Tab-separated table of N, CA and C in Angstrom:
chain	number	residue	atom	x	y	z
A	276	UNK	N	0.884	-1.171	0.041
A	276	UNK	CA	-0.048	0.006	-0.020
A	276	UNK	C	0.917	1.269	-0.022
A	277	UNK	N	0.697	2.011	-1.023
A	277	UNK	CA	1.442	3.265	-1.151
A	277	UNK	C	0.591	4.447	-0.638
A	278	UNK	N	0.919	5.045	0.540
A	278	UNK	CA	0.142	6.078	1.144
A	278	UNK	C	0.439	7.474	0.629
A	279	UNK	N	1.164	7.598	-0.453
A	279	UNK	CA	1.473	8.938	-1.023
A	279	UNK	C	1.579	8.845	-2.532
A	280	UNK	N	0.442	8.590	-3.179
A	280	UNK	CA	0.390	8.446	-4.620
A	280	UNK	C	0.803	9.771	-5.359
A	281	UNK	N	0.662	10.864	-4.702
A	281	UNK	CA	1.063	12.156	-5.299
A	281	UNK	C	2.543	12.493	-5.253
A	282	UNK	N	3.349	11.594	-4.650
A	282	UNK	CA	4.793	11.865	-4.440
A	282	UNK	C	5.513	11.164	-5.603
A	283	UNK	N	6.406	11.926	-6.196
A	283	UNK	CA	7.211	11.387	-7.321
A	283	UNK	C	8.065	10.273	-6.860
A	284	UNK	N	8.393	10.113	-5.588
A	284	UNK	CA	9.242	8.973	-5.144
A	284	UNK	C	8.501	7.677	-5.244
A	285	UNK	N	7.175	7.708	-5.474
A	285	UNK	CA	6.461	6.445	-5.646
A	285	UNK	C	6.935	5.705	-6.852
A	286	UNK	N	7.460	6.414	-7.811
A	286	UNK	CA	7.971	5.765	-9.053
A	286	UNK	C	9.111	4.795	-8.719
A	287	UNK	N	9.866	5.093	-7.615
A	287	UNK	CA	10.935	4.229	-7.294
A	287	UNK	C	10.580	2.772	-6.954
A	288	UNK	N	9.382	2.657	-6.398
A	288	UNK	CA	9.019	1.292	-5.927
A	288	UNK	C	7.737	0.774	-6.681
A	289	UNK	N	6.992	1.574	-7.351
A	289	UNK	CA	5.801	1.068	-8.030
A	289	UNK	C	6.115	0.284	-9.290
A	290	UNK	N	7.099	0.825	-10.076
A	290	UNK	CA	7.394	0.225	-11.393
A	290	UNK	C	8.321	-0.923	-11.175
A	291	UNK	N	7.775	-2.002	-10.584
A	291	UNK	CA	8.542	-3.207	-10.211
A	291	UNK	C	8.288	-4.403	-11.141
A	292	UNK	N	7.546	-4.194	-12.227
A	292	UNK	CA	7.257	-5.248	-13.104
A	292	UNK	C	6.029	-6.098	-12.592
A	293	UNK	N	6.071	-7.268	-12.945
A	293	UNK	CA	4.876	-8.194	-12.699
A	293	UNK	C	5.090	-9.051	-11.430
A	294	UNK	N	5.259	-8.408	-10.303
A	294	UNK	CA	5.403	-9.163	-9.053
A	294	UNK	C	4.028	-9.737	-8.622
A	295	UNK	N	3.927	-10.878	-7.997
A	295	UNK	CA	2.625	-11.426	-7.698
A	295	UNK	C	2.020	-10.847	-6.378
A	296	UNK	N	2.113	-9.515	-6.278
A	296	UNK	CA	1.490	-8.797	-5.110
A	296	UNK	C	0.552	-7.718	-5.688
A	297	UNK	N	-0.462	-7.457	-4.834
A	297	UNK	CA	-1.387	-6.411	-5.171
A	297	UNK	C	-0.819	-5.064	-4.742
A	298	UNK	N	-0.945	-4.085	-5.620
A	298	UNK	CA	-0.435	-2.728	-5.298
A	298	UNK	C	-1.613	-1.696	-5.274
A	299	UNK	N	-1.710	-0.995	-4.207
A	299	UNK	CA	-2.776	0.026	-4.037
A	299	UNK	C	-2.114	1.312	-3.697
A	300	UNK	N	-2.384	2.395	-4.443
A	300	UNK	CA	-1.960	3.792	-4.116
A	300	UNK	C	-3.037	4.655	-3.626
A	301	UNK	N	-2.805	5.383	-2.545
A	301	UNK	CA	-3.810	6.249	-1.959
A	301	UNK	C	-3.442	7.704	-2.253
A	302	UNK	N	-4.464	8.427	-2.677
A	302	UNK	CA	-4.287	9.887	-3.010
A	302	UNK	C	-5.034	10.671	-1.938
A	303	UNK	N	-4.292	11.216	-0.968
A	303	UNK	CA	-4.950	11.882	0.220
A	303	UNK	C	-5.344	13.272	-0.076
A	304	UNK	N	-5.160	13.827	-1.284
A	304	UNK	CA	-5.501	15.216	-1.608
A	304	UNK	C	-6.229	15.143	-2.926
A	305	UNK	N	-6.840	16.336	-3.267
A	305	UNK	CA	-7.536	16.473	-4.529
A	305	UNK	C	-6.428	16.357	-5.656
A	306	UNK	N	-6.456	15.428	-6.632
A	306	UNK	CA	-5.444	15.381	-7.592
A	306	UNK	C	-5.407	16.552	-8.534
A	307	UNK	N	-6.422	17.381	-8.578
A	307	UNK	CA	-6.505	18.477	-9.482
A	307	UNK	C	-6.216	19.837	-8.732
A	308	UNK	N	-5.814	19.708	-7.500
A	308	UNK	CA	-5.643	20.899	-6.643
A	308	UNK	C	-4.719	21.930	-7.262
A	309	UNK	N	-3.637	21.421	-7.961
A	309	UNK	CA	-2.650	22.386	-8.556
A	309	UNK	C	-3.195	23.173	-9.754
A	310	UNK	N	-4.386	22.827	-10.266
A	310	UNK	CA	-5.078	23.543	-11.238
A	310	UNK	C	-5.648	24.861	-10.639
A	311	UNK	N	-5.982	24.812	-9.378
A	311	UNK	CA	-6.643	25.915	-8.651
A	311	UNK	C	-5.777	26.988	-8.217
A	312	UNK	N	-4.458	26.714	-7.961
A	312	UNK	CA	-3.514	27.638	-7.460
A	312	UNK	C	-2.441	27.907	-8.491
A	313	UNK	N	-2.169	29.169	-8.671
A	313	UNK	CA	-1.193	29.515	-9.604
A	313	UNK	C	-0.302	30.537	-8.995
A	314	UNK	N	0.985	30.573	-9.283
A	314	UNK	CA	1.907	31.578	-8.778
A	314	UNK	C	1.860	32.830	-9.730
A	315	UNK	N	1.055	32.735	-10.714
A	315	UNK	CA	1.052	33.845	-11.704
A	315	UNK	C	0.215	35.034	-11.094
A	316	UNK	N	0.524	36.222	-11.469
A	316	UNK	CA	-0.286	37.352	-10.936
A	316	UNK	C	-1.188	37.856	-12.020
A	317	UNK	N	-1.967	38.929	-11.796
A	317	UNK	CA	-2.976	39.387	-12.671
A	317	UNK	C	-2.548	39.987	-13.892
A	318	UNK	N	-1.269	40.263	-14.063
A	318	UNK	CA	-0.772	41.021	-15.269
A	318	UNK	C	-0.699	40.019	-16.449
A	319	UNK	N	-0.795	38.747	-16.146
A	319	UNK	CA	-0.705	37.686	-17.257
A	319	UNK	C	-1.987	37.705	-18.008
A	320	UNK	N	-1.897	37.530	-19.293
A	320	UNK	CA	-3.106	37.490	-20.105
A	320	UNK	C	-3.754	36.022	-20.017
A	321	UNK	N	-4.958	35.931	-20.527
A	321	UNK	CA	-5.642	34.735	-20.439
A	321	UNK	C	-5.042	33.566	-21.192
A	322	UNK	N	-4.428	33.823	-22.339
A	322	UNK	CA	-3.770	32.809	-23.176
A	322	UNK	C	-2.654	32.111	-22.413
A	323	UNK	N	-1.729	32.720	-21.782
A	323	UNK	CA	-0.639	31.962	-21.049
A	323	UNK	C	-1.367	31.149	-19.873
A	324	UNK	N	-2.369	31.669	-19.245
A	324	UNK	CA	-3.048	30.960	-18.205
A	324	UNK	C	-3.654	29.662	-18.696
A	325	UNK	N	-4.352	29.687	-19.862
A	325	UNK	CA	-4.931	28.582	-20.483
A	325	UNK	C	-3.839	27.557	-20.870
A	326	UNK	N	-2.802	27.991	-21.476
A	326	UNK	CA	-1.698	27.127	-21.829
A	326	UNK	C	-1.189	26.431	-20.615
A	327	UNK	N	-0.946	27.242	-19.546
A	327	UNK	CA	-0.433	26.624	-18.303
A	327	UNK	C	-1.379	25.562	-17.711
A	328	UNK	N	-2.666	25.891	-17.776
A	328	UNK	CA	-3.644	24.923	-17.301
A	328	UNK	C	-3.570	23.605	-18.143
A	329	UNK	N	-3.437	23.678	-19.396
A	329	UNK	CA	-3.436	22.492	-20.272
A	329	UNK	C	-2.072	21.707	-19.925
A	330	UNK	N	-0.986	22.375	-19.748
A	330	UNK	CA	0.197	21.791	-19.426
A	330	UNK	C	0.130	20.995	-18.064
A	331	UNK	N	-0.541	21.625	-17.146
A	331	UNK	CA	-0.780	20.984	-15.822
A	331	UNK	C	-1.652	19.774	-15.896
A	332	UNK	N	-2.722	19.863	-16.768
A	332	UNK	CA	-3.637	18.774	-17.027
A	332	UNK	C	-2.842	17.602	-17.671
A	333	UNK	N	-1.991	17.934	-18.648
A	333	UNK	CA	-1.236	16.891	-19.251
A	333	UNK	C	-0.321	16.169	-18.256
A	334	UNK	N	0.295	16.943	-17.393
A	334	UNK	CA	1.241	16.337	-16.347
A	334	UNK	C	0.434	15.502	-15.423
A	335	UNK	N	-0.799	16.014	-14.946
A	335	UNK	CA	-1.589	15.098	-14.098
A	335	UNK	C	-2.000	13.932	-14.864
A	336	UNK	N	-2.395	13.940	-16.059
A	336	UNK	CA	-2.808	12.797	-16.805
A	336	UNK	C	-1.667	11.735	-16.899
A	337	UNK	N	-0.455	12.229	-17.179
A	337	UNK	CA	0.653	11.320	-17.243
A	337	UNK	C	0.924	10.626	-15.913
A	338	UNK	N	0.855	11.424	-14.796
A	338	UNK	CA	1.064	10.807	-13.520
A	338	UNK	C	-0.072	9.762	-13.146
A	339	UNK	N	-1.310	10.057	-13.558
A	339	UNK	CA	-2.378	9.052	-13.323
A	339	UNK	C	-2.193	7.846	-14.168
A	340	UNK	N	-1.836	7.973	-15.398
A	340	UNK	CA	-1.598	6.877	-16.276
A	340	UNK	C	-0.472	5.921	-15.733
A	341	UNK	N	0.583	6.578	-15.198
A	341	UNK	CA	1.670	5.758	-14.485
A	341	UNK	C	1.087	4.991	-13.323
A	342	UNK	N	0.283	5.667	-12.505
A	342	UNK	CA	-0.237	5.042	-11.315
A	342	UNK	C	-1.203	3.872	-11.728
A	343	UNK	N	-2.044	4.161	-12.765
A	343	UNK	CA	-2.938	3.056	-13.231
A	343	UNK	C	-2.231	1.920	-13.743
A	344	UNK	N	-1.144	2.150	-14.508
A	344	UNK	CA	-0.351	1.054	-15.089
A	344	UNK	C	0.416	0.154	-14.023
A	345	UNK	N	0.770	0.852	-12.876
A	345	UNK	CA	1.550	0.217	-11.860
A	345	UNK	C	0.829	-0.121	-10.606
A	346	UNK	N	-0.490	-0.037	-10.602
A	346	UNK	CA	-1.255	-0.404	-9.421
A	346	UNK	C	-2.538	-1.185	-9.781
A	347	UNK	N	-2.965	-1.853	-8.824
A	347	UNK	CA	-4.194	-2.632	-8.971
A	347	UNK	C	-5.428	-1.732	-8.755
A	348	UNK	N	-5.217	-0.741	-7.854
A	348	UNK	CA	-6.277	0.248	-7.530
A	348	UNK	C	-5.552	1.579	-7.194
A	349	UNK	N	-6.192	2.685	-7.481
A	349	UNK	CA	-5.870	4.033	-7.034
A	349	UNK	C	-6.938	4.640	-6.301
A	350	UNK	N	-6.796	4.850	-5.005
A	350	UNK	CA	-7.914	5.250	-4.151
A	350	UNK	C	-7.877	6.684	-3.811
A	351	UNK	N	-9.082	7.408	-3.841
A	351	UNK	CA	-9.233	8.780	-3.512
A	351	UNK	C	-10.189	8.900	-2.388
A	352	UNK	N	-10.219	10.090	-1.761
A	352	UNK	CA	-11.065	10.321	-0.620
A	352	UNK	C	-12.457	10.668	-0.946
A	353	UNK	N	-12.750	10.956	-2.172
A	353	UNK	CA	-14.165	11.368	-2.583
A	353	UNK	C	-14.470	10.941	-4.049
A	354	UNK	N	-15.670	10.576	-4.261
A	354	UNK	CA	-16.127	10.266	-5.561
A	354	UNK	C	-16.036	11.526	-6.488
A	355	UNK	N	-16.190	12.708	-5.854
A	355	UNK	CA	-16.041	13.904	-6.678
A	355	UNK	C	-14.636	14.128	-7.244
A	356	UNK	N	-13.658	13.561	-6.516
A	356	UNK	CA	-12.280	13.687	-6.995
A	356	UNK	C	-12.133	12.849	-8.252
A	357	UNK	N	-12.746	11.562	-8.162
A	357	UNK	CA	-12.633	10.675	-9.317
A	357	UNK	C	-13.356	11.237	-10.547
A	358	UNK	N	-14.559	11.762	-10.263
A	358	UNK	CA	-15.315	12.310	-11.497
A	358	UNK	C	-14.652	13.575	-12.074
A	359	UNK	N	-14.149	14.417	-11.238
A	359	UNK	CA	-13.408	15.599	-11.707
A	359	UNK	C	-12.114	15.181	-12.569
A	360	UNK	N	-11.450	14.248	-11.963
A	360	UNK	CA	-10.180	13.749	-12.638
A	360	UNK	C	-10.578	13.214	-13.999
A	361	UNK	N	-11.627	12.421	-14.038
A	361	UNK	CA	-12.139	11.797	-15.301
A	361	UNK	C	-12.476	12.863	-16.350
A	362	UNK	N	-13.224	13.848	-15.809
A	362	UNK	CA	-13.689	14.898	-16.724
A	362	UNK	C	-12.425	15.693	-17.246
A	363	UNK	N	-11.543	16.030	-16.418
A	363	UNK	CA	-10.355	16.909	-16.876
A	363	UNK	C	-9.423	16.190	-17.694
A	364	UNK	N	-9.108	14.893	-17.435
A	364	UNK	CA	-8.062	14.155	-18.151
A	364	UNK	C	-8.570	13.195	-19.159
A	365	UNK	N	-9.853	12.824	-19.131
A	365	UNK	CA	-10.436	11.864	-20.021
A	365	UNK	C	-10.044	10.442	-19.629
A	366	UNK	N	-9.453	10.251	-18.487
A	366	UNK	CA	-9.052	8.881	-17.990
A	366	UNK	C	-10.346	8.252	-17.399
A	367	UNK	N	-10.674	7.011	-17.904
A	367	UNK	CA	-11.677	6.251	-17.237
A	367	UNK	C	-11.201	4.867	-16.988
A	368	UNK	N	-11.285	4.383	-15.677
A	368	UNK	CA	-10.783	3.113	-15.370
A	368	UNK	C	-11.443	2.484	-14.202
A	369	UNK	N	-11.597	1.239	-14.195
A	369	UNK	CA	-12.180	0.493	-13.068
A	369	UNK	C	-11.159	0.466	-11.890
A	370	UNK	N	-9.969	0.880	-12.103
A	370	UNK	CA	-8.959	0.881	-11.059
A	370	UNK	C	-9.075	2.154	-10.201
A	371	UNK	N	-9.868	3.193	-10.655
A	371	UNK	CA	-10.031	4.363	-9.843
A	371	UNK	C	-11.198	4.048	-8.850
A	372	UNK	N	-10.880	4.364	-7.581
A	372	UNK	CA	-11.894	4.040	-6.575
A	372	UNK	C	-11.914	5.104	-5.464
A	373	UNK	N	-13.083	5.412	-4.985
A	373	UNK	CA	-13.265	6.354	-3.872
A	373	UNK	C	-13.692	5.649	-2.631
A	374	UNK	N	-12.985	5.963	-1.500
A	374	UNK	CA	-13.491	5.413	-0.228
A	374	UNK	C	-13.556	6.701	0.617
A	375	UNK	N	-14.841	7.184	0.773
A	375	UNK	CA	-15.059	8.436	1.516
A	375	UNK	C	-14.923	8.297	3.067
A	376	UNK	N	-14.840	9.344	3.786
A	376	UNK	CA	-14.757	9.319	5.175
A	376	UNK	C	-15.972	8.631	5.813
A	377	UNK	N	-15.789	7.639	6.587
A	377	UNK	CA	-16.884	6.810	7.076
A	377	UNK	C	-17.713	7.472	8.283
A	378	UNK	N	-17.285	8.618	8.577
A	378	UNK	CA	-17.911	9.270	9.799
A	378	UNK	C	-19.419	9.633	9.414
A	379	UNK	N	-20.255	9.197	10.263
A	379	UNK	CA	-21.699	9.506	10.197
A	379	UNK	C	-22.267	9.990	11.581
A	380	UNK	N	-23.144	11.010	11.499
A	380	UNK	CA	-23.730	11.410	12.688
A	380	UNK	C	-24.983	10.543	12.983
A	381	UNK	N	-25.022	9.931	14.182
A	381	UNK	CA	-26.082	9.003	14.483
A	381	UNK	C	-27.316	9.734	15.024
A	382	UNK	N	-27.085	10.930	15.695
A	382	UNK	CA	-28.194	11.696	16.236
A	382	UNK	C	-28.186	13.090	15.656
A	383	UNK	N	-29.373	13.702	15.671
A	383	UNK	CA	-29.500	15.071	15.158
A	383	UNK	C	-28.785	16.066	16.076
A	384	UNK	N	-28.196	17.048	15.519
A	384	UNK	CA	-27.553	18.083	16.366
A	384	UNK	C	-28.596	19.220	16.732
A	385	UNK	N	-28.525	19.754	17.865
A	385	UNK	CA	-29.352	20.797	18.344
A	385	UNK	C	-28.674	22.067	17.948
A	386	UNK	N	-29.138	22.680	16.936
A	386	UNK	CA	-28.506	23.860	16.318
A	386	UNK	C	-28.908	25.172	17.103
A	387	UNK	N	-29.835	25.097	18.074
A	387	UNK	CA	-30.267	26.245	18.742
A	387	UNK	C	-29.110	26.849	19.637
A	388	UNK	N	-28.180	25.997	20.040
A	388	UNK	CA	-27.215	26.451	20.928
A	388	UNK	C	-25.833	26.523	20.304
A	389	UNK	N	-25.837	26.688	18.975
A	389	UNK	CA	-24.556	26.711	18.158
A	389	UNK	C	-23.986	28.151	18.281
A	390	UNK	N	-22.708	28.268	18.192
A	390	UNK	CA	-21.972	29.458	18.216
A	390	UNK	C	-21.677	29.959	16.805
A	391	UNK	N	-21.454	31.188	16.605
A	391	UNK	CA	-21.062	31.718	15.328
A	391	UNK	C	-19.555	31.538	15.152
A	392	UNK	N	-19.131	30.397	14.761
A	392	UNK	CA	-17.747	30.090	14.620
A	392	UNK	C	-17.395	29.532	13.284
A	393	UNK	N	-16.147	29.834	12.757
A	393	UNK	CA	-15.693	29.153	11.570
A	393	UNK	C	-14.493	28.466	12.082
A	394	UNK	N	-14.450	27.096	11.843
A	394	UNK	CA	-13.414	26.292	12.365
A	394	UNK	C	-12.614	25.792	11.129
A	395	UNK	N	-11.274	25.997	11.223
A	395	UNK	CA	-10.346	25.527	10.271
A	395	UNK	C	-9.611	24.373	10.900
A	396	UNK	N	-9.730	23.145	10.459
A	396	UNK	CA	-9.089	21.970	11.040
A	396	UNK	C	-8.161	21.435	9.922
A	397	UNK	N	-6.895	21.424	10.192
A	397	UNK	CA	-5.984	20.847	9.332
A	397	UNK	C	-4.505	21.079	9.701
A	398	UNK	N	-3.598	20.519	8.933
A	398	UNK	CA	-2.200	20.614	9.159
A	398	UNK	C	-1.763	22.030	8.770
A	399	UNK	N	-1.010	22.657	9.610
A	399	UNK	CA	-0.600	24.030	9.368
A	399	UNK	C	0.551	24.032	8.439
A	400	UNK	N	0.299	23.770	7.188
A	400	UNK	CA	1.307	23.819	6.067
A	400	UNK	C	0.745	24.594	4.964
A	401	UNK	N	1.384	25.678	4.695
A	401	UNK	CA	0.958	26.687	3.680
A	401	UNK	C	0.851	26.137	2.317
A	402	UNK	N	1.817	25.306	1.909
A	402	UNK	CA	1.764	24.796	0.493
A	402	UNK	C	0.602	23.771	0.223
A	403	UNK	N	0.261	23.013	1.251
A	403	UNK	CA	-0.734	22.053	1.069
A	403	UNK	C	-2.082	22.415	1.543
A	404	UNK	N	-2.254	22.794	2.753
A	404	UNK	CA	-3.575	22.989	3.354
A	404	UNK	C	-4.077	24.465	3.230
A	405	UNK	N	-3.181	25.432	2.976
A	405	UNK	CA	-3.550	26.762	2.664
A	405	UNK	C	-4.168	27.556	3.756
A	406	UNK	N	-3.708	27.368	5.065
A	406	UNK	CA	-4.359	28.120	6.092
A	406	UNK	C	-4.139	29.626	5.997
A	407	UNK	N	-3.179	30.097	5.261
A	407	UNK	CA	-2.894	31.445	5.018
A	407	UNK	C	-4.054	32.034	4.180
A	408	UNK	N	-4.610	31.239	3.212
A	408	UNK	CA	-5.718	31.777	2.471
A	408	UNK	C	-6.937	31.984	3.406
A	409	UNK	N	-7.160	31.124	4.368
A	409	UNK	CA	-8.212	31.308	5.318
A	409	UNK	C	-8.045	32.635	6.078
A	410	UNK	N	-6.876	32.932	6.455
A	410	UNK	CA	-6.727	34.169	7.207
A	410	UNK	C	-6.929	35.398	6.234
A	411	UNK	N	-6.476	35.284	4.999
A	411	UNK	CA	-6.706	36.382	4.036
A	411	UNK	C	-8.239	36.707	3.843
A	412	UNK	N	-8.976	35.550	3.702
A	412	UNK	CA	-10.421	35.675	3.494
A	412	UNK	C	-11.042	36.230	4.772
A	413	UNK	N	-10.630	35.784	5.897
A	413	UNK	CA	-11.139	36.243	7.189
A	413	UNK	C	-10.918	37.770	7.376
A	414	UNK	N	-9.755	38.255	6.958
A	414	UNK	CA	-9.424	39.671	7.127
A	414	UNK	C	-10.402	40.499	6.301
A	415	UNK	N	-10.946	39.906	5.219
A	415	UNK	CA	-11.768	40.712	4.352
A	415	UNK	C	-13.229	40.808	4.863
A	416	UNK	N	-13.589	39.791	5.747
A	416	UNK	CA	-15.015	39.722	6.087
A	416	UNK	C	-15.275	39.863	7.612
A	417	UNK	N	-14.201	39.839	8.354
A	417	UNK	CA	-14.424	39.885	9.854
A	417	UNK	C	-15.021	41.011	10.393
A	418	UNK	N	-14.782	42.232	9.758
A	418	UNK	CA	-15.458	43.490	10.277
A	418	UNK	C	-16.988	43.489	10.010
A	419	UNK	N	-17.381	42.735	8.981
A	419	UNK	CA	-18.793	42.701	8.617
A	419	UNK	C	-19.531	41.699	9.556
A	420	UNK	N	-18.847	40.821	10.190
A	420	UNK	CA	-19.473	39.787	11.078
A	420	UNK	C	-18.771	39.828	12.505
A	421	UNK	N	-18.978	40.922	13.292
A	421	UNK	CA	-18.272	41.016	14.528
A	421	UNK	C	-18.684	39.969	15.544
A	422	UNK	N	-19.842	39.316	15.311
A	422	UNK	CA	-20.259	38.306	16.360
A	422	UNK	C	-19.735	36.919	15.957
A	423	UNK	N	-18.891	36.818	14.896
A	423	UNK	CA	-18.277	35.506	14.498
A	423	UNK	C	-16.857	35.447	14.949
A	424	UNK	N	-16.338	34.270	15.047
A	424	UNK	CA	-14.954	34.053	15.326
A	424	UNK	C	-14.326	32.948	14.458
A	425	UNK	N	-13.090	33.106	14.196
A	425	UNK	CA	-12.431	32.111	13.408
A	425	UNK	C	-11.401	31.299	14.351
A	426	UNK	N	-11.527	30.027	14.322
A	426	UNK	CA	-10.725	29.215	15.177
A	426	UNK	C	-9.919	28.242	14.286
A	427	UNK	N	-8.591	28.102	14.596
A	427	UNK	CA	-7.685	27.189	13.900
A	427	UNK	C	-7.430	25.973	14.802
A	428	UNK	N	-7.505	24.826	14.270
A	428	UNK	CA	-7.175	23.638	15.084
A	428	UNK	C	-6.162	22.779	14.217
A	429	UNK	N	-5.009	22.617	14.781
A	429	UNK	CA	-4.005	21.783	14.027
A	429	UNK	C	-2.599	22.221	14.409
A	430	UNK	N	-1.668	21.487	13.786
A	430	UNK	CA	-0.237	21.707	14.087
A	430	UNK	C	0.492	21.428	12.677
A	431	UNK	N	1.686	21.873	12.665
A	431	UNK	CA	2.467	21.656	11.479
A	431	UNK	C	3.669	22.561	11.424
A	432	UNK	N	4.454	22.420	10.297
A	432	UNK	CA	5.723	23.101	10.176
A	432	UNK	C	5.626	24.609	10.013
A	433	UNK	N	4.368	25.035	9.594
A	433	UNK	CA	4.147	26.528	9.386
A	433	UNK	C	3.262	27.105	10.511
A	434	UNK	N	3.083	26.357	11.630
A	434	UNK	CA	2.248	26.795	12.703
A	434	UNK	C	2.635	28.246	13.190
A	435	UNK	N	3.932	28.507	13.433
A	435	UNK	CA	4.358	29.842	13.844
A	435	UNK	C	4.156	30.948	12.851
A	436	UNK	N	4.272	30.632	11.583
A	436	UNK	CA	4.069	31.562	10.547
A	436	UNK	C	2.559	31.962	10.518
A	437	UNK	N	1.766	30.953	10.572
A	437	UNK	CA	0.319	31.242	10.611
A	437	UNK	C	-0.144	31.964	11.886
A	438	UNK	N	0.435	31.635	12.988
A	438	UNK	CA	0.208	32.378	14.243
A	438	UNK	C	0.567	33.855	14.093
A	439	UNK	N	1.799	34.121	13.409
A	439	UNK	CA	2.245	35.485	13.297
A	439	UNK	C	1.297	36.257	12.350
A	440	UNK	N	0.812	35.563	11.280
A	440	UNK	CA	-0.108	36.133	10.247
A	440	UNK	C	-1.423	36.539	10.941
A	441	UNK	N	-1.785	35.857	12.007
A	441	UNK	CA	-3.110	36.073	12.547
A	441	UNK	C	-3.211	37.342	13.450
A	442	UNK	N	-2.098	38.008	13.688
A	442	UNK	CA	-2.078	39.236	14.455
A	442	UNK	C	-2.167	40.405	13.650
């Protein structure tokens, strides 16, 4: 079981030929996430952005084709990740599988005593989980909603950076 399908180091041990073992790679993030974030700024014209998007889609397609060739299954956290991947790359395979979070609420919540809170739960790593974006968004709306509060729950290598940004 490969717990980091999005890591290039997976190539080192997945391409092992026809060994009589089952290989499963897990994708713990949205495989198309890099399409949503760009280091480009607003001065770029639409044409280079479209070209960049197609280059990124091509690269994602190549990575997925490698994973499909060298695994028995490639597992995602959501069916929406599988359908979006299929739509963007044209890849359709019975090796693509979604196993969603099994958490279910057994009893109804009493929403009468809820607080006006926004909760960010995640690893404090700017490149992957983007807690910095949450702070930027909050800074734009917090004055309009003074009875609301933003709470961060998590730890990670960028915890101190995020903490400093919050002041």
